[in-house]
Coordinates of C-alpha atoms in Angstrom, one line a residue:
Chain Z
M1 CA 8.5 -2.8 35.3
G2 CA 7.5 -2.0 31.8
R3 CA 3.9 -2.1 30.6
T4 CA 2.6 -2.6 27.1
L5 CA -0.2 -0.2 26.0
T6 CA -2.8 -1.7 23.8
Y7 CA -5.8 -0.4 21.8
P8 CA -9.1 -1.6 23.3
K9 CA -10.7 -4.4 21.4
K10 CA -14.0 -3.5 19.8
P11 CA -16.1 -5.1 17.1
S12 CA -14.6 -2.6 14.6
N13 CA -11.0 -3.5 15.2
T14 CA -11.0 -7.1 16.5
V15 CA -9.3 -9.6 14.2
N16 CA -11.3 -12.7 13.8
R17 CA -9.2 -14.6 11.3
Y18 CA -5.8 -16.0 12.4
K19 CA -6.1 -14.4 15.8
H20 CA -2.6 -15.4 16.8
R21 CA -1.3 -13.0 14.2
A22 CA -3.2 -10.1 15.6
T23 CA -1.7 -7.3 17.7
Y24 CA -3.3 -4.4 19.5
D25 CA 0.0 -3.1 20.9
L26 CA 0.5 0.6 20.2
G27 CA 4.2 0.1 19.6
A28 CA 3.7 -2.5 16.9
I29 CA 0.9 -0.7 15.1
H30 CA 2.6 2.7 15.2
S31 CA 5.9 1.2 13.9
I32 CA 4.1 -0.3 10.9
I33 CA 2.5 3.0 10.1
N34 CA 5.7 5.0 10.5
S35 CA 7.8 2.7 8.3
T36 CA 5.3 2.7 5.4
Q37 CA 5.9 5.1 2.6
V38 CA 2.3 5.5 1.5
L39 CA -0.7 5.3 3.8
H40 CA -4.2 4.7 2.5
V41 CA -6.8 6.9 4.1
S42 CA -10.5 6.1 3.8
F43 CA -13.4 8.4 4.4
S44 CA -17.0 8.8 3.5
P45 CA -17.4 11.5 0.9
G46 CA -21.0 12.3 2.1
P47 CA -24.4 10.8 2.5
S48 CA -25.2 11.1 -1.2
E49 CA -22.2 9.1 -2.3
P50 CA -22.6 5.3 -2.1
F51 CA -18.8 4.6 -2.2
P52 CA -16.2 5.2 0.4
A53 CA -13.1 7.1 -0.9
I54 CA -9.5 6.1 -0.5
L55 CA -6.6 8.6 -0.8
P56 CA -2.9 7.7 -0.8
M57 CA -1.2 10.0 1.7
I58 CA 2.1 10.5 3.5
G59 CA 1.8 10.5 7.2
Q60 CA 3.4 9.8 10.6
M61 CA 2.6 9.1 14.2
G62 CA 3.8 11.7 16.6
S63 CA 2.9 13.8 19.6
F64 CA 3.1 17.6 19.5
D65 CA 2.4 17.9 23.2
Y66 CA 4.9 15.2 24.2
P67 CA 7.5 15.2 21.3
S68 CA 9.7 12.8 23.2
A69 CA 6.9 10.2 23.5
S70 CA 8.1 6.9 22.3
I71 CA 6.5 4.8 19.6
D72 CA 4.6 2.6 22.1
E73 CA 2.9 5.6 23.8
P74 CA -0.4 7.3 22.7
L75 CA 0.3 9.3 19.6
D76 CA -1.7 11.2 16.9
C77 CA -1.4 10.5 13.2
Y78 CA -0.4 13.5 11.2
L79 CA -1.3 13.4 7.5
H80 CA 0.0 15.8 4.8
G81 CA -2.2 17.2 2.1
Y82 CA -3.2 20.0 -0.2
V83 CA -5.3 22.9 1.0
S84 CA -8.2 22.4 -1.5
S85 CA -8.4 18.6 -1.6
R86 CA -11.7 17.0 -0.8
I87 CA -10.6 15.3 2.4
M88 CA -9.3 18.6 3.7
N89 CA -12.6 20.4 2.8
L90 CA -14.5 17.6 4.6
A91 CA -12.3 17.8 7.7
R92 CA -12.6 21.6 7.7
D93 CA -16.4 21.4 7.5
S94 CA -16.8 18.5 9.9
E95 CA -18.6 19.1 13.1
G96 CA -17.8 17.8 16.6
E97 CA -14.7 15.6 16.9
G98 CA -13.8 15.7 13.2
L99 CA -14.0 13.6 10.1
P100 CA -14.1 9.9 10.8
V101 CA -11.2 8.2 8.9
C102 CA -9.5 4.9 8.7
V103 CA -5.7 4.8 8.0
A104 CA -4.1 1.7 6.7
A105 CA -0.5 0.6 6.2
S106 CA 0.7 -2.7 4.7
K107 CA 4.0 -4.2 3.8
V108 CA 4.8 -7.5 2.0
D109 CA 7.8 -9.3 3.4
G110 CA 7.7 -12.5 1.4
L111 CA 5.8 -14.9 -0.8
I112 CA 4.8 -18.1 0.9
L113 CA 4.8 -20.8 -1.7
S114 CA 3.1 -23.9 -0.4
L115 CA 1.9 -27.2 -2.0
T116 CA -1.6 -25.9 -2.6
P117 CA -2.9 -22.5 -3.7
N118 CA -5.0 -22.4 -0.6
S119 CA -2.0 -22.6 1.7
H120 CA -0.2 -19.8 -0.2
S121 CA 0.2 -16.6 1.8
Y122 CA 2.4 -13.6 2.3
N123 CA 4.7 -12.7 5.1
Y124 CA 3.4 -9.3 5.9
R125 CA 2.8 -6.5 8.4
S126 CA -0.4 -4.5 8.3
A127 CA -2.0 -2.0 10.6
I128 CA -5.1 0.1 10.7
I129 CA -6.1 3.0 12.9
Q130 CA -9.5 4.6 13.1
G131 CA -10.0 8.1 14.4
Y132 CA -11.2 11.7 13.9
A133 CA -9.3 14.0 11.6
Q134 CA -9.1 17.7 12.2
L135 CA -7.1 20.4 10.4
V136 CA -4.1 21.6 12.4
T137 CA -4.5 25.3 12.9
D138 CA -1.7 26.0 15.4
E139 CA 1.4 27.2 13.5
A140 CA 3.9 25.6 15.8
E141 CA 2.1 22.2 15.6
K142 CA 1.9 22.5 11.9
L143 CA 5.6 23.1 11.6
Y144 CA 6.3 20.2 14.0
A145 CA 4.2 17.9 11.8
M146 CA 5.8 19.1 8.5
E147 CA 9.2 18.4 9.9
L148 CA 8.1 15.0 11.3
I149 CA 6.7 14.0 7.9
T150 CA 9.6 15.3 5.8
N151 CA 12.1 13.4 8.0
S152 CA 10.0 10.2 7.7
V153 CA 10.6 10.3 3.9
L154 CA 14.3 10.7 4.5
A155 CA 15.9 11.0 7.9
D156 CA 17.3 14.5 8.6
R157 CA 16.1 15.9 5.4
W158 CA 14.2 18.9 6.9
A159 CA 17.3 20.6 8.4
N160 CA 19.1 20.0 5.2
T161 CA 16.7 21.9 3.0
R162 CA 15.6 25.6 2.8
V163 CA 13.4 26.0 5.9
P164 CA 11.2 27.4 7.3
P165 CA 8.4 27.3 4.7
D166 CA 7.4 30.8 3.7
R167 CA 3.8 32.3 4.0
A168 CA 2.6 30.9 0.7
E169 CA 4.0 27.4 1.5
M170 CA 2.5 27.4 4.9
S171 CA -1.0 28.2 3.6
S172 CA -1.0 25.8 0.6
T173 CA 0.0 22.9 2.9
V174 CA -2.6 21.4 5.2
I175 CA -1.9 19.0 8.0
L176 CA -4.6 16.7 9.3
R177 CA -4.3 15.4 12.9
V178 CA -6.1 12.1 13.5
K179 CA -7.0 11.5 17.1
V180 CA -6.9 7.7 17.3
V181 CA -9.7 5.9 18.9
S182 CA -9.0 2.3 17.8
G183 CA -6.3 0.3 16.1
S184 CA -5.2 -3.2 15.2
G185 CA -2.3 -4.9 13.4
K186 CA -1.6 -8.2 11.9
I187 CA 1.9 -9.7 11.4
R188 CA 2.6 -12.9 9.5
D189 CA 6.1 -14.4 9.5
G190 CA 7.6 -17.8 9.3
G191 CA 7.8 -20.3 6.5
V192 CA 5.5 -22.6 4.6
S193 CA 2.8 -24.6 6.3
D194 CA 1.0 -27.4 4.5
E195 CA -1.6 -29.9 5.5
K196 CA -1.0 -33.6 6.1
K197 CA -3.1 -34.6 3.2
D198 CA -0.5 -32.9 0.9
T199 CA 2.7 -33.4 2.8
G200 CA 2.0 -37.1 2.8
N201 CA 1.4 -37.3 -0.9
E202 CA 4.6 -38.0 -2.7
E203 CA 3.1 -37.3 -6.2
V204 CA 2.7 -33.8 -4.9
T205 CA 5.8 -33.3 -2.8
D206 CA 8.0 -34.7 -5.6
R207 CA 7.0 -32.0 -8.1
V208 CA 5.9 -28.9 -6.1
W209 CA 8.7 -26.6 -4.9
T210 CA 7.9 -25.1 -1.6
G211 CA 9.6 -22.2 0.2
V212 CA 9.6 -18.5 0.6
V213 CA 10.7 -15.7 -1.7
P214 CA 11.7 -12.7 0.5
V215 CA 10.4 -9.3 -0.6
W216 CA 11.7 -5.9 0.4
E217 CA 11.9 -2.3 -0.7
T218 CA 15.2 -1.2 -2.2
F219 CA 16.5 2.3 -2.5
G220 CA 18.8 2.9 -5.5
E221 CA 21.8 5.1 -6.0
P222 CA 20.7 8.7 -5.6
V223 CA 20.6 10.5 -9.0
P224 CA 21.5 14.2 -8.8
S225 CA 19.2 16.7 -10.6
D226 CA 20.5 18.8 -13.5
Q227 CA 20.3 21.8 -11.2
N228 CA 22.1 20.2 -8.2
K229 CA 25.3 22.1 -7.2
V230 CA 26.4 19.9 -4.3
A231 CA 29.3 17.9 -5.5
E232 CA 28.9 14.7 -3.4
V233 CA 25.8 12.9 -2.2
P234 CA 25.6 14.0 1.5
G235 CA 26.4 11.5 4.2
Y236 CA 22.9 11.6 5.7
I237 CA 21.4 10.5 2.4
S238 CA 23.8 7.7 1.6
A239 CA 23.6 6.5 5.3
F240 CA 19.8 6.5 5.0
V241 CA 19.8 4.5 1.8
A242 CA 22.3 2.0 3.1
A243 CA 20.4 1.6 6.4
Q244 CA 17.1 1.1 4.7
N245 CA 18.4 -1.4 2.3
A246 CA 20.1 -3.5 5.0
G247 CA 17.2 -3.2 7.4
N248 CA 14.5 -4.0 4.9
R249 CA 16.4 -7.0 3.5
Q250 CA 17.3 -8.3 6.9
Y251 CA 13.7 -8.1 8.1
A252 CA 12.4 -10.0 5.1
E253 CA 15.0 -12.7 5.5
K254 CA 14.8 -13.1 9.2
A255 CA 11.0 -13.3 9.1
I256 CA 11.3 -16.6 7.3
G257 CA 13.3 -18.2 10.1
V258 CA 10.7 -17.5 12.8
Q259 CA 9.3 -20.6 14.3
L260 CA 5.7 -21.1 13.4
P261 CA 3.3 -21.6 16.3
K262 CA 1.6 -25.1 16.5
E263 CA -1.8 -23.8 15.5
E264 CA -0.4 -22.0 12.4
Q265 CA -2.0 -23.3 9.2
H266 CA -1.2 -20.9 6.4
Chain K
M1 CA -7.4 2.8 -35.5
G2 CA -7.1 2.0 -31.8
R3 CA -9.3 3.6 -29.2
T4 CA -8.6 4.2 -25.6
L5 CA -11.3 3.4 -23.2
T6 CA -11.6 5.7 -20.2
Y7 CA -13.7 5.7 -17.0
P8 CA -16.3 8.5 -17.0
K9 CA -15.3 11.5 -14.9
K10 CA -17.6 12.1 -12.0
P11 CA -17.2 14.2 -8.9
S12 CA -16.2 11.0 -7.0
N13 CA -13.3 10.1 -9.2
T14 CA -12.1 13.4 -10.7
V15 CA -8.6 14.4 -9.8
N16 CA -8.5 18.1 -8.9
R17 CA -4.9 18.5 -7.8
Y18 CA -2.1 18.1 -10.4
K19 CA -4.6 17.3 -13.1
H20 CA -1.9 16.6 -15.7
R21 CA -0.9 13.6 -13.6
A22 CA -4.4 12.1 -13.7
T23 CA -5.5 9.2 -15.9
Y24 CA -8.8 7.7 -16.5
D25 CA -7.6 5.1 -19.0
L26 CA -8.7 1.6 -18.2
G27 CA -5.3 0.2 -19.3
A28 CA -3.3 2.4 -17.0
I29 CA -5.6 2.0 -14.0
H30 CA -5.9 -1.8 -14.4
S31 CA -2.2 -2.2 -14.8
I32 CA -1.4 -0.4 -11.6
I33 CA -3.9 -2.6 -9.7
N34 CA -2.6 -5.8 -11.3
S35 CA 1.0 -5.1 -10.5
T36 CA 0.4 -4.2 -6.8
Q37 CA 0.9 -7.0 -4.3
V38 CA -1.6 -5.8 -1.7
L39 CA -4.8 -3.8 -2.5
H40 CA -6.5 -1.7 0.1
V41 CA -10.3 -2.3 0.1
S42 CA -12.6 0.2 1.9
F43 CA -16.2 -0.4 2.8
S44 CA -18.7 0.9 5.3
P45 CA -19.2 -1.6 8.2
G46 CA -22.8 -0.4 8.6
P47 CA -24.9 2.6 9.7
S48 CA -24.0 2.3 13.4
E49 CA -20.3 2.5 12.7
P50 CA -18.8 6.0 12.3
F51 CA -15.6 4.8 10.7
P52 CA -15.0 3.3 7.3
A53 CA -13.0 0.0 7.3
I54 CA -10.0 -0.9 5.2
L55 CA -8.8 -4.4 4.6
P56 CA -5.6 -5.4 2.8
M57 CA -6.5 -8.0 0.2
I58 CA -5.0 -9.8 -2.8
G59 CA -6.8 -9.1 -6.0
Q60 CA -6.7 -8.9 -9.8
M61 CA -8.6 -7.4 -12.7
G62 CA -10.0 -10.0 -15.1
S63 CA -13.0 -11.1 -17.1
F64 CA -14.6 -14.5 -16.7
D65 CA -16.9 -13.9 -19.6
Y66 CA -14.1 -12.8 -21.9
P67 CA -10.9 -14.3 -20.5
S68 CA -8.9 -13.1 -23.5
A69 CA -9.9 -9.4 -22.8
S70 CA -6.8 -7.2 -22.7
I71 CA -5.8 -4.9 -19.8
D72 CA -7.4 -1.8 -21.4
E73 CA -10.8 -3.4 -21.8
P74 CA -13.7 -3.5 -19.3
L75 CA -12.7 -5.9 -16.5
D76 CA -14.0 -6.9 -13.1
C77 CA -11.9 -6.8 -10.0
Y78 CA -11.6 -10.2 -8.2
L79 CA -10.7 -10.2 -4.5
H80 CA -9.6 -13.1 -2.4
G81 CA -10.8 -13.6 1.1
Y82 CA -11.9 -15.9 3.9
V83 CA -15.5 -17.2 4.1
S84 CA -16.4 -15.7 7.5
S85 CA -14.6 -12.3 7.3
R86 CA -16.7 -9.2 7.8
I87 CA -16.5 -7.9 4.2
M88 CA -17.6 -11.3 2.9
N89 CA -20.6 -11.3 5.3
L90 CA -21.5 -7.8 4.3
A91 CA -21.3 -8.7 0.6
R92 CA -23.3 -11.8 1.2
D93 CA -26.0 -9.9 3.0
S94 CA -26.0 -6.9 0.6
E95 CA -29.0 -6.1 -1.4
G96 CA -29.3 -4.9 -5.0
E97 CA -26.1 -4.5 -6.9
G98 CA -23.8 -5.5 -4.0
L99 CA -21.6 -3.9 -1.3
P100 CA -20.2 -0.5 -2.3
V101 CA -16.4 -0.7 -2.1
C102 CA -13.3 1.3 -3.1
V103 CA -10.2 -0.5 -4.1
A104 CA -6.8 1.3 -4.0
A105 CA -3.4 0.5 -5.3
S106 CA -0.2 2.6 -4.8
K107 CA 3.4 2.1 -5.6
V108 CA 6.3 4.4 -4.8
D109 CA 8.9 4.7 -7.5
G110 CA 11.3 7.3 -6.1
L111 CA 11.9 10.0 -3.5
I112 CA 12.0 13.5 -5.1
L113 CA 14.4 15.6 -3.0
S114 CA 14.0 19.3 -3.8
L115 CA 15.4 22.5 -2.3
T116 CA 12.4 23.0 0.0
P117 CA 10.2 20.5 1.9
N118 CA 7.2 21.8 0.0
S119 CA 8.6 20.8 -3.3
H120 CA 9.4 17.3 -2.1
S121 CA 7.4 14.5 -3.7
Y122 CA 7.4 10.9 -4.7
N123 CA 7.5 9.4 -8.1
Y124 CA 4.5 7.1 -7.8
R125 CA 1.6 5.3 -9.5
S126 CA -1.7 5.1 -7.8
A127 CA -5.2 4.0 -8.8
I128 CA -8.6 3.6 -7.3
I129 CA -11.7 1.9 -8.6
Q130 CA -15.2 2.1 -7.1
G131 CA -17.8 -0.5 -7.6
Y132 CA -20.2 -3.1 -6.2
A133 CA -18.8 -6.3 -4.7
Q134 CA -20.7 -9.6 -4.8
L135 CA -19.7 -13.1 -3.9
V136 CA -18.8 -15.3 -6.8
T137 CA -21.2 -18.3 -6.6
D138 CA -20.5 -20.0 -9.9
E139 CA -17.9 -22.7 -9.4
A140 CA -16.2 -22.2 -12.8
E141 CA -15.9 -18.5 -12.3
K142 CA -14.5 -19.1 -8.8
L143 CA -11.8 -21.4 -10.1
Y144 CA -11.0 -18.9 -12.9
A145 CA -10.5 -16.1 -10.2
M146 CA -8.5 -18.4 -7.9
E147 CA -6.1 -19.2 -10.7
L148 CA -5.9 -15.6 -11.8
I149 CA -5.1 -14.4 -8.3
T150 CA -2.6 -17.2 -7.6
N151 CA -0.7 -16.5 -10.8
S152 CA -0.7 -12.8 -10.0
V153 CA 1.4 -13.6 -6.9
L154 CA 3.8 -15.6 -9.0
A155 CA 3.4 -16.3 -12.7
D156 CA 2.5 -19.9 -13.5
R157 CA 2.3 -20.9 -9.9
W158 CA -1.3 -22.4 -10.1
A159 CA -0.4 -25.2 -12.6
N160 CA 2.7 -26.0 -10.6
T161 CA 0.9 -26.7 -7.3
R162 CA -1.6 -29.4 -6.2
V163 CA -4.8 -28.4 -8.0
P164 CA -7.8 -28.3 -8.2
P165 CA -8.8 -27.3 -4.7
D166 CA -10.8 -29.9 -2.9
R167 CA -14.3 -29.4 -1.4
A168 CA -13.1 -28.0 1.9
E169 CA -10.8 -25.6 0.2
M170 CA -13.4 -24.4 -2.3
S171 CA -15.9 -23.7 0.5
S172 CA -13.4 -21.9 2.9
T173 CA -12.3 -19.5 0.2
V174 CA -14.5 -16.8 -1.0
I175 CA -14.0 -14.6 -4.0
L176 CA -15.6 -11.2 -4.4
R177 CA -16.3 -9.8 -7.8
V178 CA -16.3 -6.0 -8.0
K179 CA -18.3 -4.6 -10.9
V180 CA -16.4 -1.4 -11.5
V181 CA -18.5 1.8 -12.0
S182 CA -15.7 4.4 -11.7
G183 CA -12.0 4.7 -11.6
S184 CA -9.0 7.0 -11.7
G185 CA -5.3 6.9 -11.5
K186 CA -2.4 9.3 -10.9
I187 CA 1.1 8.9 -12.1
R188 CA 4.0 11.1 -11.2
D189 CA 7.4 10.7 -12.9
G190 CA 10.3 12.9 -13.7
G191 CA 12.8 14.7 -11.6
V192 CA 13.1 17.6 -9.2
S193 CA 11.2 20.8 -9.8
D194 CA 11.9 23.8 -7.7
E195 CA 10.7 27.4 -7.8
K196 CA 12.7 30.3 -9.0
K197 CA 12.8 31.9 -5.6
D198 CA 15.0 29.0 -4.5
T199 CA 16.9 28.0 -7.6
G200 CA 18.1 31.6 -7.8
N201 CA 19.3 31.6 -4.2
E202 CA 23.0 30.5 -4.0
E203 CA 23.0 30.2 -0.3
V204 CA 20.4 27.5 -0.8
T205 CA 21.6 25.8 -3.9
D206 CA 25.2 25.6 -2.6
R207 CA 24.2 23.5 0.4
V208 CA 21.0 21.6 -0.5
W209 CA 21.6 18.4 -2.5
T210 CA 18.7 17.8 -5.0
G211 CA 17.9 14.7 -6.9
V212 CA 15.9 11.5 -6.9
V213 CA 16.4 8.3 -5.0
P214 CA 14.8 5.5 -7.1
V215 CA 12.7 3.0 -5.1
W216 CA 11.6 -0.5 -6.1
E217 CA 10.5 -3.8 -4.8
T218 CA 13.1 -6.5 -4.7
F219 CA 12.5 -10.2 -4.6
G220 CA 15.3 -12.1 -2.9
E221 CA 16.8 -15.6 -3.5
P222 CA 14.0 -18.2 -3.0
V223 CA 14.5 -20.1 0.3
P224 CA 13.4 -23.7 0.2
S225 CA 11.2 -25.0 3.1
D226 CA 12.4 -27.8 5.4
Q227 CA 9.9 -30.1 3.7
N228 CA 10.7 -29.1 0.1
K229 CA 11.8 -32.2 -1.9
V230 CA 12.4 -30.5 -5.3
A231 CA 16.2 -30.2 -5.7
E232 CA 16.4 -27.1 -7.8
V233 CA 14.4 -23.9 -7.7
P234 CA 12.2 -24.3 -10.8
G235 CA 12.8 -22.1 -13.8
Y236 CA 9.4 -20.4 -13.7
I237 CA 10.2 -19.2 -10.2
S238 CA 13.8 -17.9 -10.9
A239 CA 12.6 -16.4 -14.2
F240 CA 9.8 -14.5 -12.3
V241 CA 12.2 -13.3 -9.7
A242 CA 14.7 -12.1 -12.2
A243 CA 12.0 -10.4 -14.4
Q244 CA 10.4 -8.6 -11.5
N245 CA 13.7 -7.3 -10.2
A246 CA 14.9 -6.1 -13.6
G247 CA 11.5 -4.6 -14.5
N248 CA 10.9 -2.9 -11.1
R249 CA 14.3 -1.3 -11.1
Q250 CA 14.1 -0.3 -14.7
Y251 CA 10.8 1.4 -14.1
A252 CA 12.0 3.4 -11.1
E253 CA 15.2 4.5 -12.9
K254 CA 13.5 5.4 -16.2
A255 CA 10.8 7.4 -14.4
I256 CA 13.5 9.9 -13.3
G257 CA 14.5 10.6 -16.9
V258 CA 11.0 11.6 -18.1
Q259 CA 10.8 15.2 -19.2
L260 CA 8.6 17.3 -16.9
P261 CA 5.8 19.2 -18.5
K262 CA 6.2 23.0 -18.3
E263 CA 3.3 23.4 -15.8
E264 CA 4.8 20.8 -13.4
Q265 CA 5.6 22.3 -10.0
H266 CA 6.3 19.5 -7.6

């Protein structure tokens, strides 16, 4: 029998609002992170700085020790950055387990247009993980993560470029590994949900259009560079573009059709 | 003569990597925030918590005191949330200027596919602002912000719903106003940029396709709810969907054609 691994609920990651939308499943949380093009990574710049910092970064969940681990198993979060950036310096200088970070991923799947502004919402998927970031120093692990991250931008791209990176490239690129200690996700799907005070008011229902506008990320026709010498767009690129477009659209449209649970408000 | 207002450069907001992509212009930074569907808001949950928190929120730059202020003038950031959420409690209990937060917005406009993984990049727009968040207590200001935020999701939606919010709705919704003290943005556009060691290597250039895959957010056909009683999708909705789709696509495609500065690497 299968089992579902979940992140432990703690005050820091427990969802208190719309609890039925919350998920602590590793699979759901890791999937949202891995399908998001830009992650937002937060860290404290130091005791003298009042404000937390946020950096947009490219990253991916994976396991160097168990590369065949599936998405619902314990994984690390690998983040790609530049050698002299502030987060890398902080991680390099951090003591103990590493630099405490929070990694967030969010996708909008639809605009929920209800009778009242208060019942408006998005269909969306969001996830956060919290953990300790350390620089990857092992060369094999670094290469593993670089390939993982490159292929997350476009499937199979790594093997179809000039690899491996040379000395200068290896040293200018820094990979952070976040050991995850906590995580949570939130998924909203379904349609419009209004309250009786409005659905029973004909003056309102006769003039306010309600429904959902699906939203998804579209990849356009690949545009070759001036220097490109490969005559045709390779199959792995056009297949990726087609699969993303179909999958993204399908998710956004299917999300609308999901039956809302009874307790759902907006 | 016009003048361009910029956020002061401090260690906390100064871009050190790819400086030519950095912007401190209020107009550019505010525009990125206002055109992003989900903002990521970071805050410290308290001294006993090692990890910063990130919350996906809907928000918008605006000025209650000077509602006609244009996008490149000093503005506050209004964020929408629920009355009992953690960030609202922290802001309510904060002393002095308010709760220190960082607000981030990022958009991907294209995948830059170069000869080597290290030269891969995104066309993107990202912005962060840092400031002090306080709860909006003035009812008129709260209504101003609720309308601003609702119309940022879909232009003109506020006036086409049941408004104003009633007592219960006003008290369950909380608006945070972030007084901005610092901000910065980063914009990457243009095409592929590779290094001579690779562009001069025929073994590489003959087999690696290089170019850009434009990326943009698409809004689908509006899907009426089961309860909807308005026969046609109203013009302000279809006009919004059409304008967003055309504008988003155009931005992503035009970004590719921008001439790269000489010092641009990847």
